[in-house]
mmCIF file with all atom_site columns, C-alpha atoms and ligand atoms in Angstrom:
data_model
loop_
_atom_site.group_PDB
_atom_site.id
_atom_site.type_symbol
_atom_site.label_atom_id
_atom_site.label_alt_id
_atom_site.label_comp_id
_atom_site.label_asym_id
_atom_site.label_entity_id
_atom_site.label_seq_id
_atom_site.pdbx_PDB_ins_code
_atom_site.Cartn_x
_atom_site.Cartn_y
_atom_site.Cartn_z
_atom_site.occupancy
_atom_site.B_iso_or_equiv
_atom_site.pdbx_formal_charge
_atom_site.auth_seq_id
_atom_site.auth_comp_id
_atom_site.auth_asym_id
_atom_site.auth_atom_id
_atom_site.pdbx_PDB_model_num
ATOM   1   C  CA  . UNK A 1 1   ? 13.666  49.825  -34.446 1.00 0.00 ? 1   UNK A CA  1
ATOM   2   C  CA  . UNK A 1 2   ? 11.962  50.518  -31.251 1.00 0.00 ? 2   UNK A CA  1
ATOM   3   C  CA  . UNK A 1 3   ? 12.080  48.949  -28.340 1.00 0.00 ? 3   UNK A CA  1
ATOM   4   C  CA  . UNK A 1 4   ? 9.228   46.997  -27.988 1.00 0.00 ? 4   UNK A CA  1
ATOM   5   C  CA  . UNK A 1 5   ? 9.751   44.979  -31.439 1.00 0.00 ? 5   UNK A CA  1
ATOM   6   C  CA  . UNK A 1 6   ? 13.531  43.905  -29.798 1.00 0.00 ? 6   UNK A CA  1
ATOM   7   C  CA  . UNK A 1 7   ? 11.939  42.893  -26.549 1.00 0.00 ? 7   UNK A CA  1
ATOM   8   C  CA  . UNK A 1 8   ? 9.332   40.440  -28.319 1.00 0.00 ? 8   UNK A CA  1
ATOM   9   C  CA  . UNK A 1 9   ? 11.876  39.108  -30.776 1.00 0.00 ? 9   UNK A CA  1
ATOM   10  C  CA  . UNK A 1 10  ? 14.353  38.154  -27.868 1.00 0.00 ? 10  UNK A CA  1
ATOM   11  C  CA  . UNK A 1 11  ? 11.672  36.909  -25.945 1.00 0.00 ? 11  UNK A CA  1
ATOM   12  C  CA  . UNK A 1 12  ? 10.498  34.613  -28.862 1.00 0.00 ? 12  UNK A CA  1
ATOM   13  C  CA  . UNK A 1 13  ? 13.629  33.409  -29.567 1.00 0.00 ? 13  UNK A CA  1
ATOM   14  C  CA  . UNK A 1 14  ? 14.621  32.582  -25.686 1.00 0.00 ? 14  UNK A CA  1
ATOM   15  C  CA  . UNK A 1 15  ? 11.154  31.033  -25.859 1.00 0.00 ? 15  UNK A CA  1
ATOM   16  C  CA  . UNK A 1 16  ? 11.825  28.849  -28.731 1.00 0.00 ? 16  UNK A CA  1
ATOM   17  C  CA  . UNK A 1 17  ? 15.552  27.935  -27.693 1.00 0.00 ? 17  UNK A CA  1
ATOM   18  C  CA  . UNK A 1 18  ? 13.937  26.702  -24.359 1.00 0.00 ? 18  UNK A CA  1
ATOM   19  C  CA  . UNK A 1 19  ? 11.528  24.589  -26.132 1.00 0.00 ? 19  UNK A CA  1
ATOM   20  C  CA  . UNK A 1 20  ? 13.592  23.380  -28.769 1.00 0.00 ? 20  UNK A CA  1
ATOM   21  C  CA  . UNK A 1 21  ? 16.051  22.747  -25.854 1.00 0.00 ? 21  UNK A CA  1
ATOM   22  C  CA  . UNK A 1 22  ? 13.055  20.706  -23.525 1.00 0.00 ? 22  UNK A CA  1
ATOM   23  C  CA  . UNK A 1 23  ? 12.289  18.747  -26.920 1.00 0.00 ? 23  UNK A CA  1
ATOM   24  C  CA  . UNK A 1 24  ? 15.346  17.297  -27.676 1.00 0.00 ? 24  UNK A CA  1
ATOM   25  C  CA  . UNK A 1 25  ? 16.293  16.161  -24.319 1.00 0.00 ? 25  UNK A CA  1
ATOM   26  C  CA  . UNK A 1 26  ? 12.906  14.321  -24.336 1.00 0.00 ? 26  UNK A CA  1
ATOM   27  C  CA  . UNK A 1 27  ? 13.962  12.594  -27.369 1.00 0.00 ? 27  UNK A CA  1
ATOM   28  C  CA  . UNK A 1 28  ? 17.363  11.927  -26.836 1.00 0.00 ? 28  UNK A CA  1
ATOM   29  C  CA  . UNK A 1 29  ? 16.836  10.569  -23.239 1.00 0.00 ? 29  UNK A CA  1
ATOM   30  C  CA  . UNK A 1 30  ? 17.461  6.531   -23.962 1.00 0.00 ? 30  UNK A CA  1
ATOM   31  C  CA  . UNK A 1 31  ? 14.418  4.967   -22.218 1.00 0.00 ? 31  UNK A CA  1
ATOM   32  C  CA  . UNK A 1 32  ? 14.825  1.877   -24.213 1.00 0.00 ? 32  UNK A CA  1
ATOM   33  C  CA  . UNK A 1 33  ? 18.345  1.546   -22.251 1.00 0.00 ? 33  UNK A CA  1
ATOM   34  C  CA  . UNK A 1 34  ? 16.584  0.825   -18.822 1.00 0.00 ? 34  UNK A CA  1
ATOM   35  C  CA  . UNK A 1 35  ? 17.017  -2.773  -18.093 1.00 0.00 ? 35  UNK A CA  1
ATOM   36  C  CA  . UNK A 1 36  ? 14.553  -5.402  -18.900 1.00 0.00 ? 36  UNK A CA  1
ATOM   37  C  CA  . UNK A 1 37  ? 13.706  -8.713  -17.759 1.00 0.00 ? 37  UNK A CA  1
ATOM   38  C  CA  . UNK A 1 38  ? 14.434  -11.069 -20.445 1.00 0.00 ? 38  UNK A CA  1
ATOM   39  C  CA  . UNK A 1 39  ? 13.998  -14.536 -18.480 1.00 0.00 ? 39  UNK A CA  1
ATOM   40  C  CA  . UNK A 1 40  ? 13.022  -16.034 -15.345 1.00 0.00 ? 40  UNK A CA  1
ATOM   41  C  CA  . UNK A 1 41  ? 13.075  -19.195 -13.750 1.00 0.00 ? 41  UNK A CA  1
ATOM   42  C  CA  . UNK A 1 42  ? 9.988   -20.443 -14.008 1.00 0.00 ? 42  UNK A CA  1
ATOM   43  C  CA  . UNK A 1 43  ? 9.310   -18.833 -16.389 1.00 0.00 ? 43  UNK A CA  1
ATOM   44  C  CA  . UNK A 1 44  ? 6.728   -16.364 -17.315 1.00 0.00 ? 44  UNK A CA  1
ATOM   45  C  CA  . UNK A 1 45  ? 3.301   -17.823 -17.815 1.00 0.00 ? 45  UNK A CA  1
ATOM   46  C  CA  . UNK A 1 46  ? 5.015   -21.133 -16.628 1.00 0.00 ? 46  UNK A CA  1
ATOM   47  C  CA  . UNK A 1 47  ? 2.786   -24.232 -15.339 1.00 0.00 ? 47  UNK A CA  1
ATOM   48  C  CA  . UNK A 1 48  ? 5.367   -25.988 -12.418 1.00 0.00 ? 48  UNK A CA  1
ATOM   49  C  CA  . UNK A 1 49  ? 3.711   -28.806 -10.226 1.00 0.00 ? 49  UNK A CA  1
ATOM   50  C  CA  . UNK A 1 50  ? 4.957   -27.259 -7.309  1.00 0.00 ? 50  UNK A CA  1
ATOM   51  C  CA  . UNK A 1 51  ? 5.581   -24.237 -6.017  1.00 0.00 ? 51  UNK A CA  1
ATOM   52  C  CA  . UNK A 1 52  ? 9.828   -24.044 -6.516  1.00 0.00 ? 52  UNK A CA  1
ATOM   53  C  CA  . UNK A 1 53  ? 12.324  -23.463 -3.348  1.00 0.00 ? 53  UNK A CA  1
ATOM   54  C  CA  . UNK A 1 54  ? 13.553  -20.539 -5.274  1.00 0.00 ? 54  UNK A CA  1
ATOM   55  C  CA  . UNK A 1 55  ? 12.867  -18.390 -8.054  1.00 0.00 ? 55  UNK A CA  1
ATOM   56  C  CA  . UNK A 1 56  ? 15.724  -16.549 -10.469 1.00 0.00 ? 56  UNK A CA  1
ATOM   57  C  CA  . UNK A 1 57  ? 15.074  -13.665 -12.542 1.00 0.00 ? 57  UNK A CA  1
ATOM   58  C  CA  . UNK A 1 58  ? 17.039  -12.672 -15.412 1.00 0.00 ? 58  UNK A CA  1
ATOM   59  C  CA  . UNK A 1 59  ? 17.853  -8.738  -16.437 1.00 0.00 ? 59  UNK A CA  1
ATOM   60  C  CA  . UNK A 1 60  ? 19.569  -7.564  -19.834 1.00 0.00 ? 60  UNK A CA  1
ATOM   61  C  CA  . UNK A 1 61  ? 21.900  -5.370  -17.866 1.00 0.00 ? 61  UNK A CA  1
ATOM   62  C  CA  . UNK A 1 62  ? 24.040  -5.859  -14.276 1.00 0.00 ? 62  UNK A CA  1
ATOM   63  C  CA  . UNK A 1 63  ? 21.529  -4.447  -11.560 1.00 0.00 ? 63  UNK A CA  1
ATOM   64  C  CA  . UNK A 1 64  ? 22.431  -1.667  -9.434  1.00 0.00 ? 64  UNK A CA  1
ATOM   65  C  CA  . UNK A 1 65  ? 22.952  -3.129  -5.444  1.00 0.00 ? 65  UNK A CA  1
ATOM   66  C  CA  . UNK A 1 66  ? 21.749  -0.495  -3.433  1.00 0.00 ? 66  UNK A CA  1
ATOM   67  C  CA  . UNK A 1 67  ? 19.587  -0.641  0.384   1.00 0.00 ? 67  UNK A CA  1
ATOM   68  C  CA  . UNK A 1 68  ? 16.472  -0.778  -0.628  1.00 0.00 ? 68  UNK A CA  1
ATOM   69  C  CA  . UNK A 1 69  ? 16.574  -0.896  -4.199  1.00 0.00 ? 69  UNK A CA  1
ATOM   70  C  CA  . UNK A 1 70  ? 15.871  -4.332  -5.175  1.00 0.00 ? 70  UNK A CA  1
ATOM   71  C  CA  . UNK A 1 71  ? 12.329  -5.394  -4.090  1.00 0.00 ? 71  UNK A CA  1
ATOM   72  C  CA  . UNK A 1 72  ? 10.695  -9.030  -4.900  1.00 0.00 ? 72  UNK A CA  1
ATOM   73  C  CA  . UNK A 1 73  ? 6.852   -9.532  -3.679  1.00 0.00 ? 73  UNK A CA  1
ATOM   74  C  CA  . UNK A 1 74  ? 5.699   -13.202 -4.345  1.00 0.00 ? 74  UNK A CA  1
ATOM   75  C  CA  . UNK A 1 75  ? 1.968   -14.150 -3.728  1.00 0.00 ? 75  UNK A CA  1
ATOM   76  C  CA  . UNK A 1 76  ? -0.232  -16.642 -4.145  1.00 0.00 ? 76  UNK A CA  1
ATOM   77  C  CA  . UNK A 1 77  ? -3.844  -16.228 -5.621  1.00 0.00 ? 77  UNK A CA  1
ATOM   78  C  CA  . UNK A 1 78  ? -5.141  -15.427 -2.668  1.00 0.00 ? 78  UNK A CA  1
ATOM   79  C  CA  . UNK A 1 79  ? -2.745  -12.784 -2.118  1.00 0.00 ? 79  UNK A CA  1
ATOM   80  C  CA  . UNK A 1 80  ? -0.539  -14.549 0.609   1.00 0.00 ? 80  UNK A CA  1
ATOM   81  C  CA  . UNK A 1 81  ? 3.080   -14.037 0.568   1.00 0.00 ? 81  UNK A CA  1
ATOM   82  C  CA  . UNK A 1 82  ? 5.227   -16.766 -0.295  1.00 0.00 ? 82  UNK A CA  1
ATOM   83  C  CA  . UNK A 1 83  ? 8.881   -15.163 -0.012  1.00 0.00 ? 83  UNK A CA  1
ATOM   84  C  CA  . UNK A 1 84  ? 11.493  -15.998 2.538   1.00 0.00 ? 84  UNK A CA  1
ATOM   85  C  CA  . UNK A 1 85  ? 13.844  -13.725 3.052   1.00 0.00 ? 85  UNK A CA  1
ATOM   86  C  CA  . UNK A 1 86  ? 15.431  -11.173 1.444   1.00 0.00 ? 86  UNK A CA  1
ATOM   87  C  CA  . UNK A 1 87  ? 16.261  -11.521 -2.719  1.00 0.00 ? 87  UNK A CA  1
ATOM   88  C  CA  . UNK A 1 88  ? 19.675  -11.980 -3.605  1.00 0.00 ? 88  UNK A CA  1
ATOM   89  C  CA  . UNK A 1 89  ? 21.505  -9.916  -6.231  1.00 0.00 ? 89  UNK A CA  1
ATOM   90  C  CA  . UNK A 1 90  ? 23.788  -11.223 -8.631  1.00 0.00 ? 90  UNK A CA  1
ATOM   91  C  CA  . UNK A 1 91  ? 24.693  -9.283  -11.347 1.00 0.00 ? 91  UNK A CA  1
ATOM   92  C  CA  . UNK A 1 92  ? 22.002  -9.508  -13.757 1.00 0.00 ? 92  UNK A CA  1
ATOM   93  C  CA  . UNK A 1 93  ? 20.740  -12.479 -11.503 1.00 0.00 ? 93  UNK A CA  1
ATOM   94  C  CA  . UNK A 1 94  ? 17.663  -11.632 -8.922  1.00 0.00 ? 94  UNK A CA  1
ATOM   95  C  CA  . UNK A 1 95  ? 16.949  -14.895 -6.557  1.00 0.00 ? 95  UNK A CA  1
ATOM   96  C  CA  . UNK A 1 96  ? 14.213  -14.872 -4.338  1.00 0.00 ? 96  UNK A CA  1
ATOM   97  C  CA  . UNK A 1 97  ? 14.072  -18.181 -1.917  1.00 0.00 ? 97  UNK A CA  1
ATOM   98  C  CA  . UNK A 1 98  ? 10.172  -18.970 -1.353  1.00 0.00 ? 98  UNK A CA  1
ATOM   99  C  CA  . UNK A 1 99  ? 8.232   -20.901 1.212   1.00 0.00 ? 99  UNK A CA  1
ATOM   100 C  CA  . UNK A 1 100 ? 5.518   -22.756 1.771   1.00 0.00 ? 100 UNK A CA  1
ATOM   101 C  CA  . UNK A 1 101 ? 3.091   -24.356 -1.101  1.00 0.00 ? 101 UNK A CA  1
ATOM   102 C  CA  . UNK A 1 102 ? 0.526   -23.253 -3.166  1.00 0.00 ? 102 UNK A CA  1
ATOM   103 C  CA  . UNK A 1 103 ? -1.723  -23.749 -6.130  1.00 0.00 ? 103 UNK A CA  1
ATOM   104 C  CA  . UNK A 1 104 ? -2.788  -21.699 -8.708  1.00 0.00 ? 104 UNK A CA  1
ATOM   105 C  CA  . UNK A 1 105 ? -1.223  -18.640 -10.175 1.00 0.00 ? 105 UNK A CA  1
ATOM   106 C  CA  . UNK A 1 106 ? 1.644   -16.994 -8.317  1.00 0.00 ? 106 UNK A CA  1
ATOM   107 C  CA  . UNK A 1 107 ? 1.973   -13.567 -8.757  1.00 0.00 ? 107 UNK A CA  1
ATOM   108 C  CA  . UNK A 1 108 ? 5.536   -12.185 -8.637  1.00 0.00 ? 108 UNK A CA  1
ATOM   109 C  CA  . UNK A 1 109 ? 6.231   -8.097  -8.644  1.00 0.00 ? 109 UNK A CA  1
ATOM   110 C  CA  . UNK A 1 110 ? 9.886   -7.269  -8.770  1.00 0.00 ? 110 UNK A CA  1
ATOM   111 C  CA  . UNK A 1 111 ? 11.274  -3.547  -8.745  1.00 0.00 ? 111 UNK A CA  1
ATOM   112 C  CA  . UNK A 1 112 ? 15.135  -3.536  -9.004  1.00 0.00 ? 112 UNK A CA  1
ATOM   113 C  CA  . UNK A 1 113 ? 17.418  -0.328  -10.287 1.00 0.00 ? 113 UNK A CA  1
ATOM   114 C  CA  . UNK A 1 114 ? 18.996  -0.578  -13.484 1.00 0.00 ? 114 UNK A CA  1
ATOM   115 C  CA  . UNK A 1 115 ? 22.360  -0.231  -14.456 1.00 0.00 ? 115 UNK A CA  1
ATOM   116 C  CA  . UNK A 1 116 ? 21.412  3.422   -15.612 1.00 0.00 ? 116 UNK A CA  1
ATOM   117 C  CA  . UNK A 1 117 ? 20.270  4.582   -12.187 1.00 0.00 ? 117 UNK A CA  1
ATOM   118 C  CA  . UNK A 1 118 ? 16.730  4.462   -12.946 1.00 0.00 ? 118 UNK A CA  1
ATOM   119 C  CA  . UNK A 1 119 ? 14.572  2.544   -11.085 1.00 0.00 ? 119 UNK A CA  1
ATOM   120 C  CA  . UNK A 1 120 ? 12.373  -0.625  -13.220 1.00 0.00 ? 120 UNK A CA  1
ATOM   121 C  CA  . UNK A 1 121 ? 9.318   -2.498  -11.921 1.00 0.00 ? 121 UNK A CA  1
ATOM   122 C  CA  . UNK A 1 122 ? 7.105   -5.288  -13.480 1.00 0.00 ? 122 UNK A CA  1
ATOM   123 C  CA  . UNK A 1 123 ? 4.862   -8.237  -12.653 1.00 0.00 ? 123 UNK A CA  1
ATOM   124 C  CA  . UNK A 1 124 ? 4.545   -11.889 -14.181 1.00 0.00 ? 124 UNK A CA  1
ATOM   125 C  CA  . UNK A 1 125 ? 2.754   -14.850 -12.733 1.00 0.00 ? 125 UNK A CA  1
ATOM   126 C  CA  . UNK A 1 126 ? 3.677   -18.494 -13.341 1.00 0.00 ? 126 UNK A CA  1
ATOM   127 C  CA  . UNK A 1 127 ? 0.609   -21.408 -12.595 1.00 0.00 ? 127 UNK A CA  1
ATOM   128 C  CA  . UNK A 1 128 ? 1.351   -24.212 -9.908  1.00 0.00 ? 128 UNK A CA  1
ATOM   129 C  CA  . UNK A 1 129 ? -1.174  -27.218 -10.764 1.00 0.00 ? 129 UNK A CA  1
ATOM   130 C  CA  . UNK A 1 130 ? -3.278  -28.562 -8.724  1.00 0.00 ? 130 UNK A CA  1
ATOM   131 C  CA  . UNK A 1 131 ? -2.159  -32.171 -9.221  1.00 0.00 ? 131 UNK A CA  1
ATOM   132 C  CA  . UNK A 1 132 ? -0.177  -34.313 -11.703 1.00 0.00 ? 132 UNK A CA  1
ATOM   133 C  CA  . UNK A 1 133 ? -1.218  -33.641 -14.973 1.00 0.00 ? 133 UNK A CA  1
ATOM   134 C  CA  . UNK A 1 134 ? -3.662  -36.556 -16.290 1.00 0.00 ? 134 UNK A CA  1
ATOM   135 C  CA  . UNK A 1 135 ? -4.553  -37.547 -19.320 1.00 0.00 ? 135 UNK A CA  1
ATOM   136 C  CA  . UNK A 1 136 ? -8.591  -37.432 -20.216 1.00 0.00 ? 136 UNK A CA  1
ATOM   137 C  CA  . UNK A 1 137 ? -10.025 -40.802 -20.936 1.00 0.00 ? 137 UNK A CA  1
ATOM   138 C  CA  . UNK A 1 138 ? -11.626 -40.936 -24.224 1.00 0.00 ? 138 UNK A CA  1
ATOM   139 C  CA  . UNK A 1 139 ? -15.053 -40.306 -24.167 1.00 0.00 ? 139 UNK A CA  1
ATOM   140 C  CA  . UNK A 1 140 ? -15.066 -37.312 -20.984 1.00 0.00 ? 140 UNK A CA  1
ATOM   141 C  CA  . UNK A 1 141 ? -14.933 -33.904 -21.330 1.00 0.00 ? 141 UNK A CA  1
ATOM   142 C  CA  . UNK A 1 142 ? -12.372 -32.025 -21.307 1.00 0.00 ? 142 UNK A CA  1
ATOM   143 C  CA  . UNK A 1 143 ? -12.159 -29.415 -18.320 1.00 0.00 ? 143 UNK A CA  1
ATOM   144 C  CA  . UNK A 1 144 ? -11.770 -26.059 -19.425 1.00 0.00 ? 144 UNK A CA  1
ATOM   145 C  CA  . UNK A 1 145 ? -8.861  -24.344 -17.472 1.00 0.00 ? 145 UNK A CA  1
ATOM   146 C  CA  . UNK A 1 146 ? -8.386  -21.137 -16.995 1.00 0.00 ? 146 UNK A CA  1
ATOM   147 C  CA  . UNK A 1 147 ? -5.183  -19.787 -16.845 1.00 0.00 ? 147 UNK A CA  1
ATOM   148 C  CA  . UNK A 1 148 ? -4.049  -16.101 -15.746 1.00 0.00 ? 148 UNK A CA  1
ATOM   149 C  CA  . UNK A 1 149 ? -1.778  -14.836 -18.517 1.00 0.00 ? 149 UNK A CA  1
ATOM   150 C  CA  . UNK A 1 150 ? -0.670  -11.510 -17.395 1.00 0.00 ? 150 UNK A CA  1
ATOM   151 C  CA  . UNK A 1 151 ? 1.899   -9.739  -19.986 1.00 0.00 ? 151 UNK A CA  1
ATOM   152 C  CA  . UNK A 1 152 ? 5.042   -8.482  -18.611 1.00 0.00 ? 152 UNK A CA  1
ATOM   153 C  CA  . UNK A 1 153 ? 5.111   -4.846  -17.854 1.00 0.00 ? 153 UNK A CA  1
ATOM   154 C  CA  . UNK A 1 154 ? 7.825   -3.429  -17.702 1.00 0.00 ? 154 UNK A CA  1
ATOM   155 C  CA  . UNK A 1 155 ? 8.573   0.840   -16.572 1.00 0.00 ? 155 UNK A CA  1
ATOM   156 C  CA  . UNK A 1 156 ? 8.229   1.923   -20.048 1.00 0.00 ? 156 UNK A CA  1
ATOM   157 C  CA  . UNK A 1 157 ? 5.273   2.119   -22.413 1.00 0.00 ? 157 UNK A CA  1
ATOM   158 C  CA  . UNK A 1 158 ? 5.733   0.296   -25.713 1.00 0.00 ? 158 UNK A CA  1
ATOM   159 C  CA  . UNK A 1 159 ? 5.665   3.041   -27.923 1.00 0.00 ? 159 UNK A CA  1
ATOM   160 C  CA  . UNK A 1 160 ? 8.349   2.805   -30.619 1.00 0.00 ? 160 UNK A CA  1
ATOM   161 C  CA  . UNK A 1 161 ? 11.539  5.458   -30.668 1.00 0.00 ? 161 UNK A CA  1
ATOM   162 C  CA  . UNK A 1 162 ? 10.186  6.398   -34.237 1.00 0.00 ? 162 UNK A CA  1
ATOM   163 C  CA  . UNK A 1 163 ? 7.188   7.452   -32.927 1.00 0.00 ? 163 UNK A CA  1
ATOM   164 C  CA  . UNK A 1 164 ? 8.657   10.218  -30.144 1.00 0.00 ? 164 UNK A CA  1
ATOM   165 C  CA  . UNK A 1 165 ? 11.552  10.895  -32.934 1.00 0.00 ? 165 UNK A CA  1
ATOM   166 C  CA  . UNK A 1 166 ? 8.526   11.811  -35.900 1.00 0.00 ? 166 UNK A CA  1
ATOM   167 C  CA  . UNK A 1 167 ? 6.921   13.670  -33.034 1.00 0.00 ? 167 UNK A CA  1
ATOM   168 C  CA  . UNK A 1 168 ? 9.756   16.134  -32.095 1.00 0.00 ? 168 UNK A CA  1
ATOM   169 C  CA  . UNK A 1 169 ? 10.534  16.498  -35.855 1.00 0.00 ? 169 UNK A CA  1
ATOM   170 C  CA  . UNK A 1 170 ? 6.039   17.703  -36.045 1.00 0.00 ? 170 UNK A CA  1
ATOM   171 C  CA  . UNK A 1 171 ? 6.584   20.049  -33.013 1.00 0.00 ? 171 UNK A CA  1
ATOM   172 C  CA  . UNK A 1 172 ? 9.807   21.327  -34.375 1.00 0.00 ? 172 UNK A CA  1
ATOM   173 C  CA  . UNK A 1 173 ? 8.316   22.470  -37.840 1.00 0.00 ? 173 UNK A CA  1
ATOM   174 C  CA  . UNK A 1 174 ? 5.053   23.532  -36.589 1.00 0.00 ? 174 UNK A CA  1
ATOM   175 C  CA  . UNK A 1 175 ? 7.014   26.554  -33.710 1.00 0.00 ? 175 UNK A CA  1
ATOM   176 C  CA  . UNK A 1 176 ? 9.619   27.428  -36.863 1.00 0.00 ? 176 UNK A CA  1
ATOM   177 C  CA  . UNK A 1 177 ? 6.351   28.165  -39.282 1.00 0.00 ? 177 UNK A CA  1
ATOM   178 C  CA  . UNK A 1 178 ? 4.991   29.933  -35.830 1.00 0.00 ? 178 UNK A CA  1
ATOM   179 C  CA  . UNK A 1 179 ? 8.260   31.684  -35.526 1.00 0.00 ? 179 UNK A CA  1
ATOM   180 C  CA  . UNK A 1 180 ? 8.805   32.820  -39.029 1.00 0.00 ? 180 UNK A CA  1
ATOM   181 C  CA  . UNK A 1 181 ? 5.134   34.076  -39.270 1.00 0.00 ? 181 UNK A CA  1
ATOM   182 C  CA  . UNK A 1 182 ? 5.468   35.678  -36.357 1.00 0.00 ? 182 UNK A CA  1
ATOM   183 C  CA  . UNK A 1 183 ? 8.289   37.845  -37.103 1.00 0.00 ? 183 UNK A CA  1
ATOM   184 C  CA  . UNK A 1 184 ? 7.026   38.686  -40.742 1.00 0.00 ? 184 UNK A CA  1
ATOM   185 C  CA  . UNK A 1 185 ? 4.169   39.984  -39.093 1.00 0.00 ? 185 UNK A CA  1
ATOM   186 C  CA  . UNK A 1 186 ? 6.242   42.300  -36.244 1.00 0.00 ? 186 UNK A CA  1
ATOM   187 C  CA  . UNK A 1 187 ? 8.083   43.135  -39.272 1.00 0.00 ? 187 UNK A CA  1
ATOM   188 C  CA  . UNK A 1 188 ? 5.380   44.074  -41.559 1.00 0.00 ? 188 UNK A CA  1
ATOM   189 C  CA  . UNK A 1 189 ? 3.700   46.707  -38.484 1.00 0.00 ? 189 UNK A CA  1
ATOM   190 C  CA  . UNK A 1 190 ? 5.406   50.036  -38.489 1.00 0.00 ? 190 UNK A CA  1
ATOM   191 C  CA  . UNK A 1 191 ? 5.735   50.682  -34.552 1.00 0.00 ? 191 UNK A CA  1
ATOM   192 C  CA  . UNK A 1 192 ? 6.864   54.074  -34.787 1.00 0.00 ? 192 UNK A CA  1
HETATM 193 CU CU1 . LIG B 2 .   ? 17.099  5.184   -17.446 1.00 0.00 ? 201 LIG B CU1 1
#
């Protein structure tokens, strides 16, 4: 066999052993074990006639408490902050004390690191109203309100496990059919 076939083949393999290697660290890293936010208080897409002293957010896992790490920004619709202070960290318990009043939606953007290491960000809004709710009279229009309903985003897309899983599985198939062609055809060429 000469020398050149042996270098290609090793190379290959090395080549395929790296990607194989890359592949199923990509699927096997648990992204769907990064902490979520499963409740907050108000809660998401609330309507609260006031603007609360204090909201409390609720993660699926005990947050890591490092300087730094945990970040709450409150606004109001025009973009005003409406935090006071620093948040508080309990657990899986975020607190942020807030100040001041306001109407509309509030927007609130929390980053915190999860019990993984990994940091995890996302946004909600909750709706203060105007006034005490009324009831319409009979007879009047109804006003049409419009109210911000932002979905929860957390780090991660939403793509299903299955999906990366059936992907790695394509990959993997397609580079052994490459492989095995491959080496017929070194194979099949007389180098000598
Ligand atoms: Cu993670």
């Amino acid at each position: 066999m000469s020398h050149r076939v042996h270098t290609f083949r090793s190379v290959l393999v090395g080549l395929v052993a790296l990607l194989l290697g890359g592949l199923s660290i990509a699927v096997a890293s648990p992204a769907w074990a990064h902490d979520e936010l499963i409740g907050a208080d108000p809660s998401v897409n609330a309507d609260v006639g006031a603007l609360p002293a204090q909201i409390t957010m609720t993660f699926s896992g005990v947050l890591m408490d490092e300087p730094g790490a945990t970040q709450v920004v409150v606004t109001d619709a025009a973009g005003a902050s409406l935090t006071d202070g620093e948040p508080t960290l309990d657990g899986t318990h975020l607190t942020q004390s807030l100040s001041g009043s306001a109407s509309g939606p509030v927007t609130v953007t929390w980053r915190v690191v999860s019990s993984d290491g990994h940091p995890v960000s996302g946004q909600y809004t909750f709706t203060v109203q105007a006034g005490p709710s009324q009831t319409v009279p009979p007879g009047e229009t109804t006003t049409t309100q419009t109210l911000t309903a932002t979905p929860t985003s957390s780090g991660d897309g939403g793509v299903p496990v299955f999906v990366w899983v059936l992907l790695g599985l394509v990959v993997a198939a397609a580079l052994g059919a490459l492989v095995a062609m491959l080496l017929r055809k070194s194979r099949a060429t007389p180098e000598d």
